[in-house]
mmCIF file of C-alpha atoms and ligand atoms in Angstrom:
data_model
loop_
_atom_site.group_PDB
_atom_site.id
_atom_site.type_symbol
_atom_site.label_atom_id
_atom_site.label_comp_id
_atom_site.label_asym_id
_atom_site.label_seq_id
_atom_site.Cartn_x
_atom_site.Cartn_y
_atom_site.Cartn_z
ATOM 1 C CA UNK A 1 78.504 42.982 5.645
ATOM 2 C CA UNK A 2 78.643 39.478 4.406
ATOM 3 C CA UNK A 3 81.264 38.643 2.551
ATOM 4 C CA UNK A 4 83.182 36.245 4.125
ATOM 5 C CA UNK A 5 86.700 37.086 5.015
ATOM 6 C CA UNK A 6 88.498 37.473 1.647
ATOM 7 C CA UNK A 7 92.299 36.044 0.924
ATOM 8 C CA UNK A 8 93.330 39.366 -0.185
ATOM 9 C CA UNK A 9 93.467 40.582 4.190
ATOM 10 C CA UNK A 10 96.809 41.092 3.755
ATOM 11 C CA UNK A 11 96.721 42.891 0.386
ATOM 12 C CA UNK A 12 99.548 40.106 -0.745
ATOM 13 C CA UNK A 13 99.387 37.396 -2.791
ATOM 14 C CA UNK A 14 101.047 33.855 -2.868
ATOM 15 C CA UNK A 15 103.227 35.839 -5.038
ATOM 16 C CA UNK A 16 103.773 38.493 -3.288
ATOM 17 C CA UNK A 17 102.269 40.635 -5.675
ATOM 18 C CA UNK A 18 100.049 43.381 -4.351
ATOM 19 C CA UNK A 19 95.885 41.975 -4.170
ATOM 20 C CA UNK A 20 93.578 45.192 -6.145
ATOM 21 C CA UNK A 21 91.260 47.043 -4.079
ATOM 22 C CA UNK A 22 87.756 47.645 -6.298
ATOM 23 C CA UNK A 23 85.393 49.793 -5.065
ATOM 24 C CA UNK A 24 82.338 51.307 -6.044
ATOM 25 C CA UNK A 25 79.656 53.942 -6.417
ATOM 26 C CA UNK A 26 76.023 53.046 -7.501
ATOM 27 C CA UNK A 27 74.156 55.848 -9.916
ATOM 28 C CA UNK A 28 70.713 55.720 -9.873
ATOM 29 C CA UNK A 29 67.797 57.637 -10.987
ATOM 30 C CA UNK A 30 64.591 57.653 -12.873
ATOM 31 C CA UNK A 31 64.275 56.890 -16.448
ATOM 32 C CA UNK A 32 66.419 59.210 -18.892
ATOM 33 C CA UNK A 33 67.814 60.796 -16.288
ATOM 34 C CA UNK A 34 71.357 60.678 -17.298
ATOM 35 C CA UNK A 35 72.844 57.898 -15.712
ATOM 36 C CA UNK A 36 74.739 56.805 -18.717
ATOM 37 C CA UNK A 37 75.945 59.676 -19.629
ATOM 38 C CA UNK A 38 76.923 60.276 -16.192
ATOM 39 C CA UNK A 39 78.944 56.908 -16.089
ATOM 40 C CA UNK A 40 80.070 57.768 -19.411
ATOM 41 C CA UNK A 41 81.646 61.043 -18.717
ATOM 42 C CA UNK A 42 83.725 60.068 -16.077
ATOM 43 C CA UNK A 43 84.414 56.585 -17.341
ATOM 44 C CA UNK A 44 87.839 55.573 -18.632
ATOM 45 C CA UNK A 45 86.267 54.012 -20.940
ATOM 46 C CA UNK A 46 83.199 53.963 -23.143
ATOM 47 C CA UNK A 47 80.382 52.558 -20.731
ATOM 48 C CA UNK A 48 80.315 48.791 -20.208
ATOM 49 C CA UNK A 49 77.166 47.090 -20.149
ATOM 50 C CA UNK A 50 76.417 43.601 -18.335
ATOM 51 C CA UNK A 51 73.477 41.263 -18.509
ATOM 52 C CA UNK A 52 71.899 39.257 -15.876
ATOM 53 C CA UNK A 53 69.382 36.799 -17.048
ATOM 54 C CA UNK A 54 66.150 36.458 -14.643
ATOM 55 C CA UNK A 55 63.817 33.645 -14.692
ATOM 56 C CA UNK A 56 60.490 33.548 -13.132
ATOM 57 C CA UNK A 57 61.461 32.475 -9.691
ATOM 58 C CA UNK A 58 62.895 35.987 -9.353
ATOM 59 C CA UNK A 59 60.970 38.220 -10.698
ATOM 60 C CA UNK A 60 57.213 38.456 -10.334
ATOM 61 C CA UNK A 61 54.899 37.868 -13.163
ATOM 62 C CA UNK A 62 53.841 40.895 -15.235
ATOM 63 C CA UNK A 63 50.360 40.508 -14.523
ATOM 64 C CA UNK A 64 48.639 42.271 -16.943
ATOM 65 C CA UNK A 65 47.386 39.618 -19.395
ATOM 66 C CA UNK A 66 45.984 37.280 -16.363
ATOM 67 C CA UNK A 67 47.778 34.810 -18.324
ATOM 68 C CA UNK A 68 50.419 33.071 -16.750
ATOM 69 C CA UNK A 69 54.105 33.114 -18.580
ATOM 70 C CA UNK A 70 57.160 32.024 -17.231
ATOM 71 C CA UNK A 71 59.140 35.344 -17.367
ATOM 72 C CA UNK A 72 62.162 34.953 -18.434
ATOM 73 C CA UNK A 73 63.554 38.731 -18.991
ATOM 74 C CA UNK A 74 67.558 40.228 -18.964
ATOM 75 C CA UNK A 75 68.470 43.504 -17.171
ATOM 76 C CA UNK A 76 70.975 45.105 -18.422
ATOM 77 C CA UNK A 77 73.404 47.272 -16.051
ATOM 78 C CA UNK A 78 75.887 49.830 -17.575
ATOM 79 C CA UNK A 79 79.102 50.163 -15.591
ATOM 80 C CA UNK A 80 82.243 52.152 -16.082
ATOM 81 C CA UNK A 81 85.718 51.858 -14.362
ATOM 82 C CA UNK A 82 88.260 54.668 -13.483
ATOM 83 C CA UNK A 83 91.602 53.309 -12.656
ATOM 84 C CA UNK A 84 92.620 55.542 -9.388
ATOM 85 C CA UNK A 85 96.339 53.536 -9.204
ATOM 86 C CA UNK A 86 97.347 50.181 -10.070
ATOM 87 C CA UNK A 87 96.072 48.611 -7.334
ATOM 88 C CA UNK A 88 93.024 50.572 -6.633
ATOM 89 C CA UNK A 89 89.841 50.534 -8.789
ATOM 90 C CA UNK A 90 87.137 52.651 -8.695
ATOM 91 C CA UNK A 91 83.817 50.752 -10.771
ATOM 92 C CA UNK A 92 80.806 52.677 -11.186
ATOM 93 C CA UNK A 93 77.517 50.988 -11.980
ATOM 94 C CA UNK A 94 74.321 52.247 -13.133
ATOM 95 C CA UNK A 95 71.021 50.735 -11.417
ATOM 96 C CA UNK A 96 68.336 49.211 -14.056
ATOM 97 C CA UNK A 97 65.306 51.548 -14.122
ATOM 98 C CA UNK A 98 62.616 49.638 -13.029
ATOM 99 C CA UNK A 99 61.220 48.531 -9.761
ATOM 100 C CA UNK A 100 60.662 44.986 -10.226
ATOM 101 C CA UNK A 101 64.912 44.738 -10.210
ATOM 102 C CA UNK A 102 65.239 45.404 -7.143
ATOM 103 C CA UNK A 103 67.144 42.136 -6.040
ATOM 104 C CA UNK A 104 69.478 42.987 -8.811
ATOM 105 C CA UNK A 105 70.226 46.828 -6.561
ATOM 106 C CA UNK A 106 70.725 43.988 -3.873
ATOM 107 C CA UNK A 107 73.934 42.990 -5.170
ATOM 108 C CA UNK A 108 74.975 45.818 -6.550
ATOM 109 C CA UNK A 109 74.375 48.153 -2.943
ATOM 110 C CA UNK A 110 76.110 45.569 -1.284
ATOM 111 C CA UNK A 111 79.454 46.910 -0.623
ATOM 112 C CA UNK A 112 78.973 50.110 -2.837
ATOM 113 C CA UNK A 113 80.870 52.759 -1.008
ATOM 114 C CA UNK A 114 77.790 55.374 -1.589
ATOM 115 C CA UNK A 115 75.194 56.297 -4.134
ATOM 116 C CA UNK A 116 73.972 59.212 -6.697
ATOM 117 C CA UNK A 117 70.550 59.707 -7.401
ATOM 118 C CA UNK A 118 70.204 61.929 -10.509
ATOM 119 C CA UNK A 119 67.115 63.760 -10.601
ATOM 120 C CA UNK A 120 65.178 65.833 -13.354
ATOM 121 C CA UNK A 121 63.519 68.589 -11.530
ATOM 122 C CA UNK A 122 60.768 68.458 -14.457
ATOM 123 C CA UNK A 123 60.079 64.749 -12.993
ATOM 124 C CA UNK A 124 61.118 64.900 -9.333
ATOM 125 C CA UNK A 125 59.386 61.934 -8.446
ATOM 126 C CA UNK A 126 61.397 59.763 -10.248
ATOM 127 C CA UNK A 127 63.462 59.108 -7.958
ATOM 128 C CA UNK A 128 61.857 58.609 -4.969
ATOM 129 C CA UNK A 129 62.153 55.008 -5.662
ATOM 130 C CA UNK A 130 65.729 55.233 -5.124
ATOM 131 C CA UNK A 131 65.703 57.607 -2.547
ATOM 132 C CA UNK A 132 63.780 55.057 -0.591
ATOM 133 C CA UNK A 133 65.804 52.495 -1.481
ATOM 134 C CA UNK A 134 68.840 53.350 -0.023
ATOM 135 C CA UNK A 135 67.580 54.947 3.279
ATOM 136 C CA UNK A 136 66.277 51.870 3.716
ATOM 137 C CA UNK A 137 69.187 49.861 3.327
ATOM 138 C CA UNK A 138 71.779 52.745 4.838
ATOM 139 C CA UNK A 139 73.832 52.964 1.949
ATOM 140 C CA UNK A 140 74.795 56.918 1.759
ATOM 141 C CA UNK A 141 74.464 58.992 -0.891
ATOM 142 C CA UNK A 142 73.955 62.078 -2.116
ATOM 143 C CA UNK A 143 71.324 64.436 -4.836
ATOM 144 C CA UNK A 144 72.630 65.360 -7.722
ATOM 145 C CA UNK A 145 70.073 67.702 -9.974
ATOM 146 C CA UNK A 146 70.729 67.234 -13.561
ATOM 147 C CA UNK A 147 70.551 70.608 -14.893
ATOM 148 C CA UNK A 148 68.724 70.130 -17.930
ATOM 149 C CA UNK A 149 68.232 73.169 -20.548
ATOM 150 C CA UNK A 150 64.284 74.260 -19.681
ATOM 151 C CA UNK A 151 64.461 72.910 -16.491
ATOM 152 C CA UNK A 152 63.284 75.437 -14.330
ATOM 153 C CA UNK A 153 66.011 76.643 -11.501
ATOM 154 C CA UNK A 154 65.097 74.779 -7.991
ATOM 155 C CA UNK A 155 66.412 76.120 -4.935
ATOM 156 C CA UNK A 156 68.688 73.311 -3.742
ATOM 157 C CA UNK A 157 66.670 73.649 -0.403
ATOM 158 C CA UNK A 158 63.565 73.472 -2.693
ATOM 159 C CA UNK A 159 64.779 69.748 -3.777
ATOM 160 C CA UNK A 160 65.322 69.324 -0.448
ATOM 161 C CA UNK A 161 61.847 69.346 1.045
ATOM 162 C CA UNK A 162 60.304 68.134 -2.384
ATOM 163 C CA UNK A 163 62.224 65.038 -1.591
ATOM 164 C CA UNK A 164 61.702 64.877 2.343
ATOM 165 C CA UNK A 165 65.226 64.080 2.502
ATOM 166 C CA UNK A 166 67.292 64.620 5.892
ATOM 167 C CA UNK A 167 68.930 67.957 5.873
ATOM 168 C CA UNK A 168 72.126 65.662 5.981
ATOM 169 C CA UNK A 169 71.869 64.928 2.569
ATOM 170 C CA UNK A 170 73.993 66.536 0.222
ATOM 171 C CA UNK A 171 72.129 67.906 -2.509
ATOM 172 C CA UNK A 172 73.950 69.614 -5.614
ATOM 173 C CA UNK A 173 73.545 70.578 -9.381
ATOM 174 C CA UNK A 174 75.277 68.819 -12.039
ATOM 175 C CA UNK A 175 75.954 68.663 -15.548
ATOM 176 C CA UNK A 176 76.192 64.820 -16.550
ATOM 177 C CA UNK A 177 77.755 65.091 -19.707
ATOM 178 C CA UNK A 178 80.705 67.066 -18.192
ATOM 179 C CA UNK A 179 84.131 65.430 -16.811
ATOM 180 C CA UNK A 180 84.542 67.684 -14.243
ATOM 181 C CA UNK A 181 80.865 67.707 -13.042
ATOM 182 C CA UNK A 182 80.643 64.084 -12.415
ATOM 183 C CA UNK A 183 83.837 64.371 -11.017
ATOM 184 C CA UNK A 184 82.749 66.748 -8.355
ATOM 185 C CA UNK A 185 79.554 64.545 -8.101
ATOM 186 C CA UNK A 186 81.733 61.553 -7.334
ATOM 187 C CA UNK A 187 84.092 63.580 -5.018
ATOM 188 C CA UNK A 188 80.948 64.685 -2.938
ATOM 189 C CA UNK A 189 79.150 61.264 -2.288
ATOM 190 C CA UNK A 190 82.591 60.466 -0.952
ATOM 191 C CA UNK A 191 83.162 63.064 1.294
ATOM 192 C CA UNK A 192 79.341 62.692 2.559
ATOM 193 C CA UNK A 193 80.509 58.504 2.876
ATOM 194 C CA UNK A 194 83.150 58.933 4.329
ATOM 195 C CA UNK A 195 81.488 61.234 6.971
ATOM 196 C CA UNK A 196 78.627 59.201 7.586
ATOM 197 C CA UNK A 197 81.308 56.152 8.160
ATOM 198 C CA UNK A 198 83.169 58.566 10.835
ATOM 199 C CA UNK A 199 80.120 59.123 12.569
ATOM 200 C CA UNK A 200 79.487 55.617 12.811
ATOM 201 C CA UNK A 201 82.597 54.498 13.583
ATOM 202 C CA UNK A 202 82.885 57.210 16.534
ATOM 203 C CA UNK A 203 78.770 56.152 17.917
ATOM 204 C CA UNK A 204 80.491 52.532 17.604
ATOM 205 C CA UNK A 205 83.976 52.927 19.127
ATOM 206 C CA UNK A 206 81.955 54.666 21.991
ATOM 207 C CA UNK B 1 30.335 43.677 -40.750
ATOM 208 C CA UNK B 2 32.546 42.982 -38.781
ATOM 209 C CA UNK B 3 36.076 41.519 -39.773
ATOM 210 C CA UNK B 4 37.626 38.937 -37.731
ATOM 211 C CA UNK B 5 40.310 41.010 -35.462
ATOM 212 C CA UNK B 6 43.753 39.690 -35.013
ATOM 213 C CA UNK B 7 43.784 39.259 -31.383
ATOM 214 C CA UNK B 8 46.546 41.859 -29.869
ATOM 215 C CA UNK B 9 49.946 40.223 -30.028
ATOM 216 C CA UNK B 10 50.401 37.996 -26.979
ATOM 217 C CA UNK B 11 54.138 37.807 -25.700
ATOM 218 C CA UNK B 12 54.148 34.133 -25.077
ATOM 219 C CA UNK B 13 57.978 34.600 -23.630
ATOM 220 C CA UNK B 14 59.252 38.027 -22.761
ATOM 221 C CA UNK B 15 60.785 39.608 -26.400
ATOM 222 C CA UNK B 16 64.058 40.006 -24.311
ATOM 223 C CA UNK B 17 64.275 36.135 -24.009
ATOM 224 C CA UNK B 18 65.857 35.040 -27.191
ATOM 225 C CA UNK B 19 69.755 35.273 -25.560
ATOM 226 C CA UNK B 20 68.477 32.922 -22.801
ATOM 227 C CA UNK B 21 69.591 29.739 -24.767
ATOM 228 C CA UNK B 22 72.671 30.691 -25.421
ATOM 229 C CA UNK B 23 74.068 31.154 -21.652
ATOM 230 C CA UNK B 24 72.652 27.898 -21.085
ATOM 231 C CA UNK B 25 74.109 26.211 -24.019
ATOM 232 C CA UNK B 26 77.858 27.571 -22.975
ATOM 233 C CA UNK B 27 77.035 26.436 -19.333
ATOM 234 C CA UNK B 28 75.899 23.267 -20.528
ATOM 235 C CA UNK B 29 72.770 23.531 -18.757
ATOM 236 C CA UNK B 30 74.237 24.754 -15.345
ATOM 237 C CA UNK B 31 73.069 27.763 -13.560
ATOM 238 C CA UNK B 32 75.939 28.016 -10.817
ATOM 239 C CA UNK B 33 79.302 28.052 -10.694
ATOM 240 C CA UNK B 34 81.019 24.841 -8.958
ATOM 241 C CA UNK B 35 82.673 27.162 -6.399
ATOM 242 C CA UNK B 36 83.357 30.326 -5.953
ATOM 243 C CA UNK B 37 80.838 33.487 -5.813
ATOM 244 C CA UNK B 38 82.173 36.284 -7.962
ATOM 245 C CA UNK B 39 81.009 39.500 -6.588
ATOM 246 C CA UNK B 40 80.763 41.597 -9.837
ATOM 247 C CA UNK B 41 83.823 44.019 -8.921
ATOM 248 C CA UNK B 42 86.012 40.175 -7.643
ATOM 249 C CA UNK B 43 89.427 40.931 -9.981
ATOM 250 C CA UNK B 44 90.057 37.906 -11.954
ATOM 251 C CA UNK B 45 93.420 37.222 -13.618
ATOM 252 C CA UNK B 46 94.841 33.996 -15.599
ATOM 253 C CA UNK B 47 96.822 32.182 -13.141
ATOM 254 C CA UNK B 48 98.472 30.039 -15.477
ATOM 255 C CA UNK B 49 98.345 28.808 -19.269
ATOM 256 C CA UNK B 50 96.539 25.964 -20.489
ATOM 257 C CA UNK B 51 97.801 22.941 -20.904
ATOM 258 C CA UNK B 52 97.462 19.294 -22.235
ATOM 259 C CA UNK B 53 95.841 17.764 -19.263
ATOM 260 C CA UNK B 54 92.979 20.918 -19.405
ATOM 261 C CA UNK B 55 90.518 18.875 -20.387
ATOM 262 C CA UNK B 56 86.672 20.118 -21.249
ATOM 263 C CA UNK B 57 87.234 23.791 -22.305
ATOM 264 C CA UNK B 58 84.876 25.235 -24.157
ATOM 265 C CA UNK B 59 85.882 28.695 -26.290
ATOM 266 C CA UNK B 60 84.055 30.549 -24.092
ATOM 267 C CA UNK B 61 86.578 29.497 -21.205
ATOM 268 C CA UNK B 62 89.856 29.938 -23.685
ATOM 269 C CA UNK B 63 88.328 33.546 -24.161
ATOM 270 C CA UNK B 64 88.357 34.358 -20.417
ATOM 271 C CA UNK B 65 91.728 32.959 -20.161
ATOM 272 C CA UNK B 66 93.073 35.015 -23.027
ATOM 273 C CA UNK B 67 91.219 38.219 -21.502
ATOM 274 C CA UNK B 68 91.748 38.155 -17.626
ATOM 275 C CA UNK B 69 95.945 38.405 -18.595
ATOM 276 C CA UNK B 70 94.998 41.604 -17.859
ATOM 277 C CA UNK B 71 93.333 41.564 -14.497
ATOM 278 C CA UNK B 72 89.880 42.552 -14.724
ATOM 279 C CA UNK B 73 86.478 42.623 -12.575
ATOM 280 C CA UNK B 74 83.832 39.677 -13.688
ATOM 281 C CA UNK B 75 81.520 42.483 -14.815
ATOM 282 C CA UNK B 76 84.048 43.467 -16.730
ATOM 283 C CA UNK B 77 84.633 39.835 -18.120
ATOM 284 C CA UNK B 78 80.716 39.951 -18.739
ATOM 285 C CA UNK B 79 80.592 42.623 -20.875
ATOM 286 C CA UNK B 80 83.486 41.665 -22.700
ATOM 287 C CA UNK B 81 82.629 38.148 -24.083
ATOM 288 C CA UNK B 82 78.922 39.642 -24.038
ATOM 289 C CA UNK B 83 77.531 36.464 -21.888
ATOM 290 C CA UNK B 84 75.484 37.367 -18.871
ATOM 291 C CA UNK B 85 76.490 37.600 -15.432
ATOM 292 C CA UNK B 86 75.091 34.216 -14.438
ATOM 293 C CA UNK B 87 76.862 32.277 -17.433
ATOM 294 C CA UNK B 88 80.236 34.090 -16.808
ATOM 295 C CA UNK B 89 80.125 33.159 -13.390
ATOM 296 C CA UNK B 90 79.805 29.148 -14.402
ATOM 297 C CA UNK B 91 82.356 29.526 -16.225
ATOM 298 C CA UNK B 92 84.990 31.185 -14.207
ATOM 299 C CA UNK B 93 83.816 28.613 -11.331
ATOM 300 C CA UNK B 94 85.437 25.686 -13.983
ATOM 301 C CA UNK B 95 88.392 27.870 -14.891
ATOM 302 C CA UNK B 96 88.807 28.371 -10.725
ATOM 303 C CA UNK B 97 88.724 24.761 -9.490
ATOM 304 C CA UNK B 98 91.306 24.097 -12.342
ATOM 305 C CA UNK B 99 93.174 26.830 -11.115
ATOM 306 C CA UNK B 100 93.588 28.819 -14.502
ATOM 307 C CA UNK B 101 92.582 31.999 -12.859
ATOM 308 C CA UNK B 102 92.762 33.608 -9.593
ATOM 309 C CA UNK B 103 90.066 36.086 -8.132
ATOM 310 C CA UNK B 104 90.298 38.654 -5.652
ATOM 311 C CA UNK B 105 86.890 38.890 -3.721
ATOM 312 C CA UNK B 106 86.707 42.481 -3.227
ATOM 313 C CA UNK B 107 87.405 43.879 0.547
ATOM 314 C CA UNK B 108 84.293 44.368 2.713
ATOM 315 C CA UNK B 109 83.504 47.672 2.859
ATOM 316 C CA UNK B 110 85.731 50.088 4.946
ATOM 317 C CA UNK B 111 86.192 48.594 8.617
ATOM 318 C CA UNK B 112 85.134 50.853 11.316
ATOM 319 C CA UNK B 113 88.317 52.101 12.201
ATOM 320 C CA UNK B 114 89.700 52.467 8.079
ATOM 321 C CA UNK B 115 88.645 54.799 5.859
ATOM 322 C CA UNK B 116 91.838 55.302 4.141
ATOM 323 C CA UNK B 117 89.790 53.926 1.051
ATOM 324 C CA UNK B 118 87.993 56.653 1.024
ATOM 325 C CA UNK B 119 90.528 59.620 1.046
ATOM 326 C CA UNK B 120 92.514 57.587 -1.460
ATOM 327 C CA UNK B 121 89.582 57.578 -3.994
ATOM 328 C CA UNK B 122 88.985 61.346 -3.445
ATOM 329 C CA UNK B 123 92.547 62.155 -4.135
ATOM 330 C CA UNK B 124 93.088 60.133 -6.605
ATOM 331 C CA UNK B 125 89.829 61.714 -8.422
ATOM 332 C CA UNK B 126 91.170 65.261 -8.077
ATOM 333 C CA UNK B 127 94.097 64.387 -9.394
ATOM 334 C CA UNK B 128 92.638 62.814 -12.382
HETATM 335 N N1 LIG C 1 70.576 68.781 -21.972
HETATM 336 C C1 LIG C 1 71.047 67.756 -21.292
HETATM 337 N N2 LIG C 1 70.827 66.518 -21.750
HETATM 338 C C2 LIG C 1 71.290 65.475 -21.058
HETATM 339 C C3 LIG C 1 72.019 65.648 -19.859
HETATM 340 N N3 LIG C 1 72.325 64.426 -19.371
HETATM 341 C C4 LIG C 1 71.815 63.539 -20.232
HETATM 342 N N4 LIG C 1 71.198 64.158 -21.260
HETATM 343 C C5 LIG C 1 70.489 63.491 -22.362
HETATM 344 O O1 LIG C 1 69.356 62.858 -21.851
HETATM 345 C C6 LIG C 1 69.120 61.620 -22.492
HETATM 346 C C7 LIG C 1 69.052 60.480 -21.492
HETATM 347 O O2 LIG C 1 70.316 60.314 -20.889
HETATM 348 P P1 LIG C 1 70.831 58.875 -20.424
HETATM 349 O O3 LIG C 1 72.213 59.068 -19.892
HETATM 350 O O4 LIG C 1 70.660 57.874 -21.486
HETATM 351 O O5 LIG C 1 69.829 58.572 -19.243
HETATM 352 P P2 LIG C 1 69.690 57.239 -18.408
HETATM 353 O O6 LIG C 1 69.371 57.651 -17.013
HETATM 354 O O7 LIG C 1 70.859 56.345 -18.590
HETATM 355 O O8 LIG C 1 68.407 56.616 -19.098
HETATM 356 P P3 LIG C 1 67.808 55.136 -18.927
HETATM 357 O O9 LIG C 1 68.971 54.189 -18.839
HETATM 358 O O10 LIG C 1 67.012 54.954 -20.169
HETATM 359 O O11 LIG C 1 66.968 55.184 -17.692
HETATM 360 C C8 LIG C 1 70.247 61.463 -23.506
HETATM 361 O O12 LIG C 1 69.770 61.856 -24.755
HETATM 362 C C9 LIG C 1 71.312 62.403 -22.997
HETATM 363 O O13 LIG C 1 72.117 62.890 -24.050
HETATM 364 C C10 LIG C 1 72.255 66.981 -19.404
HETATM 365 O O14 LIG C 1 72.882 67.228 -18.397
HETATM 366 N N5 LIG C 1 71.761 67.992 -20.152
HETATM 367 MG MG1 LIG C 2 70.921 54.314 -19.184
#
């Protein structure tokens, strides 16, 4: 990864207090798909939101017009924080929506323990996007199907192949406005993580 | 006859742009911080209280100071004061080379042979 070595490698301070550990877990998803809520429902709090500002050097032009404008446009990014001890963080940070933020998933990937993508089975697609996204980079997550009322039932499997994800991926059903779901939604993309960082490790260690 | 047709509005500047001045105006014009790189989970907590000789704080700066006795994450910080990313990360660059605050660049992620991090988070969670 590339942060540089941090001061905190021993975990103590000049004042010999003990350094926090943050960590986090990226929820993404198409549009209305529940990420807030998600983030929301397992939050400690009411869901943060932070702004980055974007000029025109990152972001390219909305074409539409043909007339050039120097885009200057904020994303917002909701967050939430669950205190696991003192010392030990856990942030959780909703993805902006759209494609053309995709440096801002840049910063927020990097590091992120593993992923959710929420999906609406009535709008798959959605998140293929994100999907994509982070098999390309190798960050691992997990499916989580937000079960909707009218929804119709997928087969798990179904979601699956609709997706063309590798059977490695955990793929699950979840209610995001429940404490306990997005609990078991957070506990999962761990698990999976922490797998996927065994098998590493083990390829690795040789 | 045909009436003469309001061309469709034209967004000159992007409707989200009318915060922009105000980061820049709290910056003073800067876009980066004078050190430092503030990863948005990097803890930040007031190292010390201001005094006499802290010259060339701006509110903005007194307000991190009051809110990072309580050590928080710059997104946090961000959302707090309501200032975007970029501009709270100017600012806590000032408040860092005077050494009002100190910040904890979060860990890289797991090392091959640790992932303690991991169980501890999942426990922790159940036990919630
Ligand atoms: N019935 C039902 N409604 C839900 C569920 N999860 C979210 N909603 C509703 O769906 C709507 C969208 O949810 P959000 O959490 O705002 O979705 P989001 O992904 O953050 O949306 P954007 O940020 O706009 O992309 C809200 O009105 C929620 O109340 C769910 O599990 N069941
Ligand atoms: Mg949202």
């Amino acid at each position: 990864m590339d942060y540089e070595p941090s001061d905190s490698a021993d975990r103590t301070g000049a004042s010999g207090e003990l350094m926090p550990t943050a960590v986090k877990i990226l929820i993404a998803g198409g549009f209305g798909v529940g990420k807030t809520t998600l983030v929301g429902a397992v939050s400690e709090t009411r869901p943060l939101r932070t702004e980055e500002v974007l000029t025109e050097e990152g972001v390219s032009v909305d074409d539409l017009s043909g007339i050039e404008t120097k885009t200057t446009t904020t994303v917002a990014m909701d967050f939430g924080r669950i205190s696991i001890t003192d010392d030990l963080v856990l942030y959780l940070f909703g993805t902006p929506g759209q494609d053309r933020f995709w440096f801002v998933w840049d910063e927020l990937a990097l590091g992120a323990l593993g992923a959710v993508v929420l999906a609406d089975t009535r709008r798959l697609a959605d998140c293929f996007p994100s999907v994509d996204y982070f098999e390309k980079h190798g960050t691992p997550f997990i499916v989580a199907v937000n079960c909707f009322e009218g929804a119709r039932q997928y087969q798990l499997d179904e979601v699956t192949q609709a997706l063309s994800l590798d059977p490695g991926v955990p793929v699950m059903l979840c209610d995001a406005r429940r404490r306990e779901s997005g609990k078991e939604v957070l506990i999962a993309v761990l698990e999976h993580a922490m797998r996927t960082h065994r098998r590493v490790s083990a390829t690795t260690a040789g | 006859m045909t009436e003469y047709e309001e061309p469709p509005d034209v967004h000159w500047v992007d409707e989200h742009a009318g915060p922009v001045v105000r980061p820049y105006a709290v910056t003073r014009g800067r876009a980066r911080p004078v050190t430092g790189k503030f990863d948005l989970v990097s803890q930040v907590s007031t190292a010390r209280t201001v005094a006499s000789q802290d010259v060339g704080l701006g509110p903005e700066h007194l307000a991190i100071i009051a809110l990072c006795r309580r050590r928080l994450s710059v997104a946090e910080v961000a959302a707090h004061l309501d200032l975007p990313l970029g501009a709270v990360r100017v600012l806590l660059g000032d408040l860092l080379e005077r050494q009002l605050v100190r910040v904890v660049e979060p860990r890289p992620t797991p090392v091959l042979t640790d992932d303690s991090i991991f169980e501890q988070v999942i426990n922790g969670l159940r036990t919630l």
